[in-house]
GROMACS .gro file of C-alpha atoms in nm:
model
   80
    1MET     CA    1  14.935   6.698  -4.780
    2PRO     CA    2  14.711   6.970  -4.632
    3ALA     CA    3  14.890   7.268  -4.491
    4LYS     CA    4  14.758   7.197  -4.136
    5GLU     CA    5  14.961   6.877  -4.117
    6HIS     CA    6  15.281   7.075  -4.159
    7MET     CA    7  15.207   7.309  -3.869
    8SER     CA    8  15.361   7.222  -3.538
    9SER     CA    9  15.403   7.387  -3.200
   10LYS     CA   10  15.772   7.309  -3.224
   11ARG     CA   11  16.039   7.469  -3.439
   12SER     CA   12  16.358   7.308  -3.570
   13LEU     CA   13  16.679   7.499  -3.518
   14ASN     CA   14  17.050   7.453  -3.517
   15VAL     CA   15  17.247   7.482  -3.194
   16THR     CA   16  17.626   7.497  -3.157
   17LEU     CA   17  17.766   7.289  -2.874
   18ASP     CA   18  18.118   7.201  -2.779
   19ARG     CA   19  18.212   6.871  -2.944
   20GLU     CA   20  18.318   6.697  -2.618
   21LEU     CA   21  18.007   6.819  -2.439
   22TYR     CA   22  17.791   6.688  -2.720
   23ALA     CA   23  17.965   6.349  -2.710
   24GLN     CA   24  17.911   6.318  -2.335
   25ALA     CA   25  17.548   6.413  -2.366
   26ARG     CA   26  17.494   6.152  -2.634
   27GLU     CA   27  17.681   5.894  -2.425
   28HIS     CA   28  17.439   5.955  -2.139
   29GLY     CA   29  17.136   5.944  -2.367
   30TYR     CA   30  17.034   6.303  -2.292
   31ASN     CA   31  16.751   6.454  -2.493
   32LEU     CA   32  16.919   6.789  -2.578
   33SER     CA   33  16.597   6.935  -2.721
   34ALA     CA   34  16.414   6.871  -2.389
   35ILE     CA   35  16.709   7.003  -2.184
   36LEU     CA   36  16.726   7.322  -2.397
   37ALA     CA   37  16.348   7.373  -2.381
   38GLU     CA   38  16.353   7.326  -1.998
   39ALA     CA   39  16.650   7.567  -1.958
   40VAL     CA   40  16.485   7.838  -2.176
   41ALA     CA   41  16.152   7.799  -1.995
   42GLY     CA   42  16.331   7.828  -1.658
   43LYS     CA   43  16.515   8.142  -1.772
   44LEU     CA   44  16.190   8.301  -1.894
   45ARG     CA   45  16.014   8.217  -1.567
   46ALA     CA   46  16.300   8.366  -1.365
   47GLU     CA   47  16.298   8.682  -1.567
   48ALA     CA   48  15.917   8.712  -1.536
   49ARG     CA   49  15.936   8.661  -1.162
   50GLU     CA   50  16.204   8.930  -1.128
   51LYS     CA   51  16.001   9.172  -1.343
   52TRP     CA   52  15.692   9.099  -1.128
   53LEU     CA   53  15.883   9.163  -0.805
   54ILE     CA   54  16.014   9.496  -0.938
   55GLU     CA   55  15.671   9.606  -1.062
   56ASN     CA   56  15.505   9.513  -0.733
   57GLN     CA   57  15.776   9.616  -0.488
   58LYS     CA   58  15.578   9.908  -0.345
   59GLY     CA   59  15.272   9.692  -0.286
   60ILE     CA   60  15.480   9.421  -0.118
   61GLU     CA   61  15.646   9.674   0.105
   62ALA     CA   62  15.305   9.824   0.197
   63ILE     CA   63  15.166   9.481   0.292
   64ASN     CA   64  15.481   9.399   0.491
   65LYS     CA   65  15.454   9.730   0.678
   66TYR     CA   66  15.091   9.673   0.753
   67THR     CA   67  15.164   9.323   0.878
   68GLU     CA   68  15.443   9.455   1.104
   69GLU     CA   69  15.217   9.719   1.249
   70ASN     CA   70  14.887   9.528   1.269
   71GLY     CA   71  14.965   9.159   1.245
   72HIS     CA   72  14.847   8.916   0.979
   73PHE     CA   73  14.505   8.959   0.818
   74SER     CA   74  14.386   8.624   0.951
   75GLU     CA   75  14.534   8.648   1.304
   76TYR     CA   76  14.187   8.696   1.456
   77GLN     CA   77  14.089   8.352   1.328
   78ARG     CA   78  14.377   8.164   1.495
   79ALA     CA   79  14.271   7.927   1.767
   80PHE     CA   80  14.614   7.895   1.929
   0.00000   0.00000   0.00000
């Protein structure tokens, strides 16, 4: 078999899970790989968001101050 056929975007790994929790998950037909992938992706997104907010805090504060003092950028276009 060519080496390319062995390459995958997924990686196999072992995970330790409480025996009873595992039994309940199997009973409900849960796809533990999908649940783990979703949980890890969510955690990474939350951390990236938090990092972005910290890195951009000064800019956010500046825009908020400007808006408080001068109104929204598009206020002049409002018809109501």
